[in-house]
Short mmCIF file of C-alpha atoms in Angstrom, two decimals:
data_model
loop_
_atom_site.label_atom_id
_atom_site.label_comp_id
_atom_site.label_asym_id
_atom_site.label_seq_id
_atom_site.Cartn_x
_atom_site.Cartn_y
_atom_site.Cartn_z
CA MET A 6 26.10 -60.10 -143.41
CA ALA A 7 27.00 -60.05 -147.11
CA THR A 8 30.12 -58.08 -148.09
CA ALA A 9 31.38 -56.66 -151.38
CA THR A 10 33.43 -59.80 -151.95
CA ASP A 11 30.20 -61.81 -152.01
CA PHE A 12 29.18 -59.86 -155.14
CA PRO A 13 32.35 -59.46 -157.23
CA ASP A 14 30.36 -58.56 -160.34
CA ASP A 15 28.65 -55.49 -158.85
CA GLU A 16 30.99 -53.12 -160.71
CA ALA A 17 30.35 -54.84 -164.04
CA TYR A 18 26.58 -54.75 -163.68
CA MET A 19 26.71 -51.13 -162.55
CA ALA A 20 28.84 -50.24 -165.59
CA ALA A 21 26.10 -51.73 -167.76
CA ALA A 22 23.44 -49.73 -165.90
CA LEU A 23 25.44 -46.53 -166.40
CA GLU A 24 25.66 -47.25 -170.10
CA LEU A 25 21.88 -47.58 -170.21
CA GLY A 26 21.44 -44.27 -168.40
CA ARG A 27 23.46 -42.43 -171.01
CA ARG A 28 21.00 -43.41 -173.76
CA GLU A 29 18.70 -40.44 -173.11
CA MET A 30 21.28 -38.06 -171.61
CA GLY A 31 20.35 -34.54 -172.68
CA ALA A 32 16.67 -35.39 -173.13
CA THR A 33 15.47 -36.17 -169.59
CA TRP A 34 15.83 -32.74 -167.94
CA PRO A 35 14.90 -31.64 -165.35
CA ASN A 36 15.30 -35.25 -164.22
CA PRO A 37 18.62 -37.11 -164.17
CA ALA A 38 19.37 -39.72 -166.85
CA VAL A 39 19.34 -42.87 -164.71
CA GLY A 40 19.98 -46.46 -165.76
CA ALA A 41 18.75 -49.61 -164.00
CA LEU A 42 19.19 -53.38 -164.28
CA VAL A 43 17.38 -56.24 -162.53
CA VAL A 44 19.62 -59.28 -162.09
CA ALA A 45 18.36 -62.69 -160.92
CA GLY A 46 20.12 -65.90 -159.94
CA GLU A 47 23.28 -66.65 -157.98
CA GLY A 48 26.96 -67.03 -158.75
CA LEU A 49 27.70 -67.96 -162.35
CA LYS A 50 23.97 -68.27 -163.05
CA ARG A 51 23.25 -64.60 -162.48
CA HIS A 52 21.54 -63.04 -165.48
CA ILE A 53 19.76 -59.82 -166.46
CA ILE A 54 15.96 -60.00 -166.48
CA GLY A 55 15.08 -56.29 -166.70
CA ARG A 56 16.58 -53.15 -168.20
CA GLY A 57 15.41 -49.57 -167.87
CA TRP A 58 16.52 -45.98 -168.36
CA THR A 59 14.88 -42.61 -167.78
CA GLN A 60 12.81 -41.76 -170.82
CA ALA A 61 12.81 -38.50 -172.77
CA GLY A 62 11.02 -35.81 -170.79
CA GLY A 63 12.00 -37.46 -167.51
CA ARG A 64 9.21 -40.07 -167.24
CA PRO A 65 8.97 -42.98 -166.74
CA HIS A 66 11.94 -43.44 -164.44
CA ALA A 67 14.50 -46.17 -164.98
CA GLU A 68 13.55 -48.38 -162.02
CA PRO A 69 9.88 -49.01 -162.88
CA MET A 70 10.83 -49.67 -166.50
CA ALA A 71 13.31 -52.36 -165.45
CA LEU A 72 10.88 -53.83 -162.90
CA VAL A 73 8.04 -54.09 -165.41
CA GLN A 74 10.32 -55.91 -167.81
CA ALA A 75 11.46 -58.28 -165.05
CA GLY A 76 7.88 -59.01 -163.97
CA LYS A 77 7.39 -61.68 -161.30
CA GLU A 78 11.01 -62.79 -161.61
CA ALA A 79 12.02 -59.57 -159.83
CA ARG A 80 11.08 -61.09 -156.46
CA GLY A 81 14.32 -61.75 -154.58
CA ALA A 82 16.46 -60.35 -157.42
CA THR A 83 19.03 -57.52 -157.29
CA LEU A 84 18.33 -54.05 -158.68
CA TYR A 85 21.32 -52.05 -159.92
CA VAL A 86 20.55 -48.34 -160.26
CA THR A 87 22.92 -45.45 -161.00
CA LEU A 88 21.26 -43.06 -158.53
CA GLU A 89 19.38 -43.62 -155.27
CA PRO A 90 15.71 -44.45 -155.97
CA CYS A 91 13.49 -41.43 -155.32
CA SER A 92 11.38 -41.35 -152.17
CA HIS A 93 9.09 -38.37 -152.88
CA HIS A 94 5.78 -38.04 -154.69
CA GLY A 95 6.07 -36.08 -157.92
CA ARG A 96 4.14 -36.72 -161.12
CA THR A 97 4.57 -40.41 -160.32
CA PRO A 98 4.80 -42.38 -157.05
CA PRO A 99 8.23 -42.89 -155.43
CA CYS A 100 10.48 -45.40 -157.15
CA ALA A 101 11.45 -46.78 -153.73
CA ASN A 102 7.82 -47.88 -153.25
CA ALA A 103 7.83 -49.65 -156.62
CA VAL A 104 11.05 -51.47 -155.69
CA ILE A 105 9.53 -52.66 -152.41
CA ALA A 106 6.29 -53.73 -154.08
CA ALA A 107 8.21 -55.76 -156.67
CA GLY A 108 9.84 -57.84 -153.92
CA ILE A 109 13.42 -56.93 -154.82
CA GLY A 110 15.84 -58.55 -152.37
CA ARG A 111 18.86 -56.30 -152.79
CA VAL A 112 19.49 -52.82 -154.22
CA VAL A 113 22.88 -51.58 -155.40
CA SER A 114 23.07 -47.80 -155.94
CA ALA A 115 26.09 -46.07 -157.41
CA ILE A 116 25.55 -42.89 -155.37
CA GLN A 117 23.13 -41.28 -152.94
CA ASP A 118 20.91 -38.60 -154.46
CA PRO A 119 21.80 -35.16 -153.00
CA ASP A 120 18.36 -33.79 -153.88
CA SER A 121 16.92 -32.58 -150.55
CA ARG A 122 13.68 -34.45 -151.33
CA VAL A 123 15.62 -37.73 -151.32
CA ALA A 124 19.09 -37.44 -149.69
CA GLY A 125 19.19 -40.95 -148.22
CA ARG A 126 15.47 -41.36 -147.59
CA GLY A 127 15.09 -43.71 -150.55
CA HIS A 128 17.74 -46.03 -149.14
CA HIS A 129 16.18 -45.70 -145.67
CA LEU A 130 12.78 -46.82 -146.99
CA LEU A 131 14.34 -49.82 -148.69
CA ARG A 132 16.28 -50.91 -145.61
CA ASN A 133 13.18 -50.54 -143.43
CA ALA A 134 11.40 -52.89 -145.82
CA GLY A 135 14.09 -55.52 -145.25
CA ILE A 136 15.93 -54.94 -148.52
CA ALA A 137 19.73 -55.12 -148.43
CA VAL A 138 21.27 -51.89 -149.78
CA THR A 139 24.80 -51.40 -151.10
CA VAL A 140 26.03 -47.94 -152.13
CA GLY A 141 29.22 -47.23 -154.03
CA PRO A 142 29.88 -49.49 -157.03
CA GLY A 143 30.41 -47.31 -160.10
CA GLU A 144 30.55 -44.16 -157.95
CA ALA A 145 33.20 -42.26 -159.94
CA ARG A 146 31.43 -42.68 -163.27
CA ALA A 147 28.01 -41.98 -161.73
CA LEU A 148 29.26 -38.72 -160.24
CA ARG A 149 30.37 -37.69 -163.73
CA ASP A 150 27.17 -38.81 -165.47
CA HIS A 151 24.93 -37.16 -162.87
CA ALA A 152 27.07 -34.03 -162.45
CA GLY A 153 24.37 -31.84 -163.99
CA HIS A 154 21.67 -33.12 -161.65
CA ILE A 155 23.99 -32.81 -158.67
CA ARG A 156 25.03 -29.25 -159.59
CA ARG A 157 21.43 -28.15 -160.07
CA VAL A 158 20.04 -29.55 -156.81
CA THR A 159 23.01 -28.38 -154.72
CA GLU A 160 23.96 -25.06 -156.36
CA GLY A 161 20.84 -24.15 -158.33
CA ARG A 162 22.60 -24.00 -161.70
CA PRO A 163 23.52 -26.42 -164.49
CA GLN A 164 26.87 -28.11 -165.00
CA VAL A 165 28.74 -25.90 -167.48
CA HIS A 166 30.74 -27.70 -170.17
CA LEU A 167 32.84 -25.29 -172.21
CA LYS A 168 33.90 -26.41 -175.68
CA LEU A 169 36.74 -24.55 -177.41
CA ALA A 170 38.53 -25.05 -180.71
CA LEU A 171 41.96 -23.45 -181.04
CA SER A 172 44.42 -23.43 -183.89
CA ALA A 173 47.96 -24.71 -183.39
CA ASP A 174 49.02 -21.14 -182.49
CA GLY A 175 46.15 -20.62 -180.01
CA LYS A 176 43.83 -18.64 -182.27
CA ILE A 177 40.05 -18.86 -182.38
CA GLY A 178 39.23 -17.09 -185.66
CA LEU A 179 40.50 -15.10 -188.61
CA PRO A 180 41.06 -11.31 -188.50
CA GLY A 181 37.76 -9.46 -188.31
CA ARG A 182 36.31 -12.43 -186.42
CA LYS A 183 35.65 -14.23 -189.67
CA PRO A 184 34.70 -17.88 -189.04
CA VAL A 185 37.18 -20.57 -190.07
CA ALA A 186 37.23 -24.37 -189.84
CA ILE A 187 39.88 -25.09 -187.20
CA THR A 188 39.17 -28.76 -186.57
CA GLY A 189 38.36 -31.76 -188.78
CA GLU A 190 35.34 -33.90 -189.52
CA GLU A 191 35.98 -36.33 -186.66
CA THR A 192 35.93 -33.49 -184.14
CA ARG A 193 32.78 -32.01 -185.63
CA GLY A 194 31.03 -35.37 -185.27
CA LEU A 195 32.10 -35.61 -181.63
CA VAL A 196 30.91 -32.04 -180.97
CA HIS A 197 27.49 -32.87 -182.38
CA MET A 198 27.31 -35.87 -180.04
CA MET A 199 28.17 -33.51 -177.15
CA ARG A 200 25.29 -31.31 -178.25
CA ALA A 201 22.92 -34.28 -178.30
CA ARG A 202 23.87 -35.14 -174.71
CA SER A 203 23.37 -31.58 -173.45
CA ASP A 204 20.11 -30.09 -172.26
CA ALA A 205 20.99 -26.70 -173.71
CA ILE A 206 23.77 -25.02 -175.69
CA ALA A 207 24.78 -21.39 -175.12
CA VAL A 208 26.65 -18.80 -177.17
CA GLY A 209 27.29 -15.10 -176.85
CA VAL A 210 25.55 -12.73 -179.23
CA GLY A 211 28.89 -12.06 -180.95
CA THR A 212 28.87 -15.63 -182.25
CA VAL A 213 25.33 -15.18 -183.58
CA LEU A 214 26.30 -11.96 -185.37
CA SER A 215 29.53 -13.31 -186.87
CA ASP A 216 28.66 -16.97 -187.60
CA ASP A 217 24.84 -17.05 -187.77
CA PRO A 218 24.87 -20.67 -186.48
CA GLU A 219 21.99 -23.12 -186.13
CA LEU A 220 23.46 -24.92 -183.07
CA THR A 221 21.48 -28.06 -183.87
CA CYS A 222 22.55 -31.69 -183.77
CA ARG A 223 23.15 -32.82 -187.33
CA LEU A 224 24.20 -36.42 -186.75
CA PRO A 225 22.17 -38.72 -189.01
CA GLY A 226 19.20 -40.06 -187.11
CA MET A 227 19.77 -37.78 -184.11
CA GLU A 228 18.40 -34.50 -185.45
CA ALA A 229 15.58 -34.64 -182.87
CA ARG A 230 18.18 -34.55 -180.08
CA SER A 231 19.04 -30.89 -180.67
CA PRO A 232 19.30 -29.03 -177.34
CA VAL A 233 17.62 -25.80 -176.34
CA ARG A 234 19.57 -22.93 -177.94
CA VAL A 235 20.49 -20.12 -175.50
CA VAL A 236 21.90 -16.74 -176.55
CA LEU A 237 23.44 -14.40 -173.97
CA ASP A 238 22.56 -11.07 -175.55
CA SER A 239 22.53 -8.15 -173.13
CA GLN A 240 21.07 -5.57 -175.55
CA LEU A 241 19.05 -7.93 -177.77
CA ARG A 242 21.13 -7.52 -180.92
CA THR A 243 20.14 -10.97 -182.23
CA PRO A 244 18.59 -10.45 -185.69
CA ALA A 245 14.97 -11.53 -185.99
CA ASP A 246 15.92 -13.40 -189.18
CA ALA A 247 18.85 -15.32 -187.62
CA ARG A 248 19.13 -18.98 -188.61
CA LEU A 249 18.43 -19.88 -184.98
CA LEU A 250 14.95 -18.43 -185.35
CA LYS A 251 14.40 -20.09 -188.72
CA THR A 252 14.88 -23.54 -187.19
CA LEU A 253 12.48 -23.36 -184.24
CA ASP A 254 10.98 -26.64 -185.40
CA ARG A 255 14.25 -28.28 -184.33
CA ALA A 256 14.63 -26.76 -180.84
CA PRO A 257 13.54 -23.68 -178.85
CA VAL A 258 15.57 -20.48 -178.65
CA TRP A 259 15.93 -18.69 -175.31
CA ILE A 260 17.57 -15.27 -175.25
CA ILE A 261 18.87 -13.90 -171.96
CA ALA A 262 19.13 -10.10 -171.96
CA SER A 263 19.89 -7.46 -169.37
CA VAL A 264 17.13 -5.44 -167.75
CA SER A 265 18.13 -2.43 -169.85
CA ALA A 266 17.63 -4.10 -173.24
CA PRO A 267 15.24 -2.28 -175.63
CA VAL A 268 11.60 -3.31 -175.34
CA GLU A 269 11.14 -2.93 -179.12
CA ALA A 270 13.88 -5.49 -179.80
CA GLU A 271 12.31 -7.90 -177.32
CA ARG A 272 8.96 -7.55 -179.04
CA ALA A 273 10.49 -8.32 -182.45
CA LEU A 274 12.36 -11.38 -181.19
CA LYS A 275 9.28 -12.73 -179.42
CA GLN A 276 7.29 -12.27 -182.63
CA ALA A 277 10.00 -14.29 -184.41
CA GLY A 278 9.48 -17.13 -181.91
CA ALA A 279 12.22 -16.61 -179.32
CA GLU A 280 11.61 -16.61 -175.59
CA VAL A 281 13.26 -13.58 -173.97
CA MET A 282 14.31 -13.51 -170.33
CA ARG A 283 16.09 -10.77 -168.41
CA VAL A 284 18.72 -10.65 -165.67
CA ASP A 285 20.90 -7.89 -164.26
CA ALA A 286 23.86 -6.56 -166.20
CA GLY A 287 27.31 -7.90 -165.42
CA PRO A 288 29.39 -6.49 -162.54
CA ASP A 289 31.04 -3.95 -164.87
CA GLY A 290 27.72 -2.91 -166.38
CA GLN A 291 28.49 -4.89 -169.53
CA GLY A 292 26.92 -8.12 -170.76
CA VAL A 293 24.67 -10.08 -168.44
CA ASP A 294 25.30 -11.33 -164.93
CA LEU A 295 26.51 -14.85 -165.69
CA GLY A 296 25.68 -16.20 -162.23
CA GLN A 297 22.10 -14.97 -162.52
CA ALA A 298 21.83 -16.33 -166.06
CA LEU A 299 22.94 -19.79 -164.97
CA THR A 300 20.60 -19.74 -161.97
CA LEU A 301 17.76 -18.77 -164.29
CA LEU A 302 18.53 -21.76 -166.50
CA GLY A 303 18.59 -23.95 -163.39
CA THR A 304 15.09 -22.80 -162.44
CA ARG A 305 13.96 -23.77 -165.95
CA GLY A 306 15.22 -27.31 -165.37
CA ILE A 307 18.47 -27.21 -167.35
CA THR A 308 21.06 -29.53 -165.79
CA ARG A 309 23.74 -29.82 -168.50
CA LEU A 310 24.74 -26.66 -170.38
CA MET A 311 27.25 -26.77 -173.23
CA VAL A 312 28.88 -23.43 -174.05
CA GLU A 313 30.19 -23.44 -177.58
CA GLY A 314 30.67 -19.96 -178.88
CA GLY A 315 32.47 -16.74 -178.08
CA ALA A 316 35.97 -16.07 -176.78
CA ILE A 317 34.64 -13.31 -174.51
CA LEU A 318 31.98 -15.58 -173.00
CA ALA A 319 34.47 -18.43 -172.54
CA ASP A 320 37.01 -16.17 -170.86
CA SER A 321 34.34 -14.66 -168.57
CA LEU A 322 33.03 -18.07 -167.47
CA VAL A 323 36.50 -19.42 -166.72
CA ARG A 324 37.58 -16.31 -164.78
CA ALA A 325 34.32 -16.35 -162.78
CA HIS A 326 34.95 -20.01 -161.88
CA LEU A 327 31.66 -20.94 -163.53
CA ALA A 328 33.08 -23.44 -166.05
CA ASP A 329 32.97 -26.94 -164.58
CA GLU A 330 34.66 -28.79 -167.44
CA VAL A 331 36.40 -27.78 -170.65
CA SER A 332 36.88 -29.75 -173.85
CA LEU A 333 39.75 -28.02 -175.64
CA PHE A 334 40.27 -29.11 -179.25
CA ARG A 335 43.50 -28.06 -180.96
CA GLY A 336 43.68 -28.19 -184.74
CA PRO A 337 46.94 -28.91 -186.57
CA LYS A 338 47.18 -25.63 -188.53
CA ALA A 339 48.27 -22.15 -187.45
CA LEU A 340 46.17 -19.10 -188.37
CA GLY A 341 48.87 -16.46 -188.06
CA ALA A 342 49.72 -13.52 -185.86
CA GLU A 343 46.81 -11.37 -187.04
CA ALA A 344 44.16 -13.95 -186.17
CA VAL A 345 41.93 -13.59 -183.10
CA THR A 346 43.48 -14.87 -179.87
CA ALA A 347 41.21 -16.92 -177.61
CA PHE A 348 42.71 -15.88 -174.27
CA PRO A 349 45.25 -13.22 -173.25
CA GLY A 350 47.86 -15.79 -172.25
CA ASP A 351 48.22 -19.53 -172.06
CA ALA A 352 44.86 -21.34 -171.91
CA GLU A 353 46.11 -24.15 -169.69
CA ARG A 354 47.48 -21.67 -167.12
CA LEU A 355 44.16 -19.84 -167.09
CA PHE A 356 42.27 -23.10 -166.56
CA GLU A 357 44.60 -24.15 -163.74
CA GLY A 358 44.10 -20.81 -161.99
CA ALA A 359 40.34 -21.38 -162.16
CA GLY A 360 40.59 -24.84 -160.60
CA LEU A 361 40.27 -26.72 -163.89
CA LEU A 362 42.86 -29.47 -164.10
CA LEU A 363 43.80 -31.64 -167.06
CA GLU A 364 42.10 -35.03 -166.79
CA THR A 365 42.61 -36.73 -170.15
CA GLU A 366 44.18 -36.15 -173.56
CA ARG A 367 43.59 -38.00 -176.80
CA THR A 368 43.63 -37.57 -180.54
CA VAL A 369 40.46 -37.07 -182.57
CA GLY A 370 41.40 -37.48 -186.20
CA ALA A 371 44.13 -34.91 -186.84
CA ASP A 372 43.11 -32.88 -183.77
CA ARG A 373 44.08 -33.08 -180.12
CA LEU A 374 41.42 -33.11 -177.37
CA SER A 375 42.37 -32.06 -173.84
CA HIS A 376 39.65 -32.43 -171.21
CA PHE A 377 39.81 -30.33 -168.04
CA VAL A 378 37.55 -30.78 -165.01
CA ARG A 379 36.96 -28.78 -161.87
CA ARG A 380 38.48 -30.17 -158.70
CA GLY A 381 36.78 -29.38 -155.43
#
């Protein structure tokens, strides 16, 4: 029986497949952004004959794309795929069937798919067809890349990525909640890339009222990758002439209100082009129930949610243990004692208490980026 040492380049090929999968990240929901490679030959003569990645909108899947490119050469070759091939009938036949029909000799999957419709059945079908299956190469990176899919199929909600920008003295805005540029151009470019790789971006209504943002991706050539814009607005205070609603040609706007929000305001926002959804009020009767809001987004197919605006919303998500990762950018300048404080206390201590531990730190231009992830 072949062992991992017989295929020392599995990790390298899987890394390439993972890179392919990230090409359409943020645009494939509700499906995961999968990458696949077909590799033929042996030893030093191994070479790639097919490449594929999940296309925008979730179809076609990565595996059939790679297999079509490989053609007849796929027979006896190895397929590298970042997530277990699906085994259920959806809008298209199971990818496992396509792999078998192509005559693939070996399949290497980074991870098993926890979706209850798959959950090992894809690998089982392949093994029953006489195909050798290896699971595990590239696992750590695949778990990160597919975190949104995994969170949605296991917990019913999207992966929540909180982005914060703090001044050197831990402030989030000027007195009176006036907006201020805290970070530099390099950070802003990175944030727009984060937006492009998210299914949706959420802010609290306070951010809409104070900043009137567009929340679109403005990287040259990537304007079409703007995510769904979500506003958590319990009493529907979003103005019908907000910039969000003037840019509906770029991306939809979903507003999540509480059940007590005024019907007249809902009617005006719907007329302006927004989609309005309702959930219960928060536990204290204020805001919206964040757990219900996230579950609602999960039912709509959102797997990766970026939360970009509002100190109150950020604090509530962290304290409710609903933030799964945090990108904390610190600018080099202080805003002064009268400026708005992000959190009542040290941010890092708050994150640690919520199970968010520091994973990496690096500089982005003149700014400092600290990335925290949930453990367990």
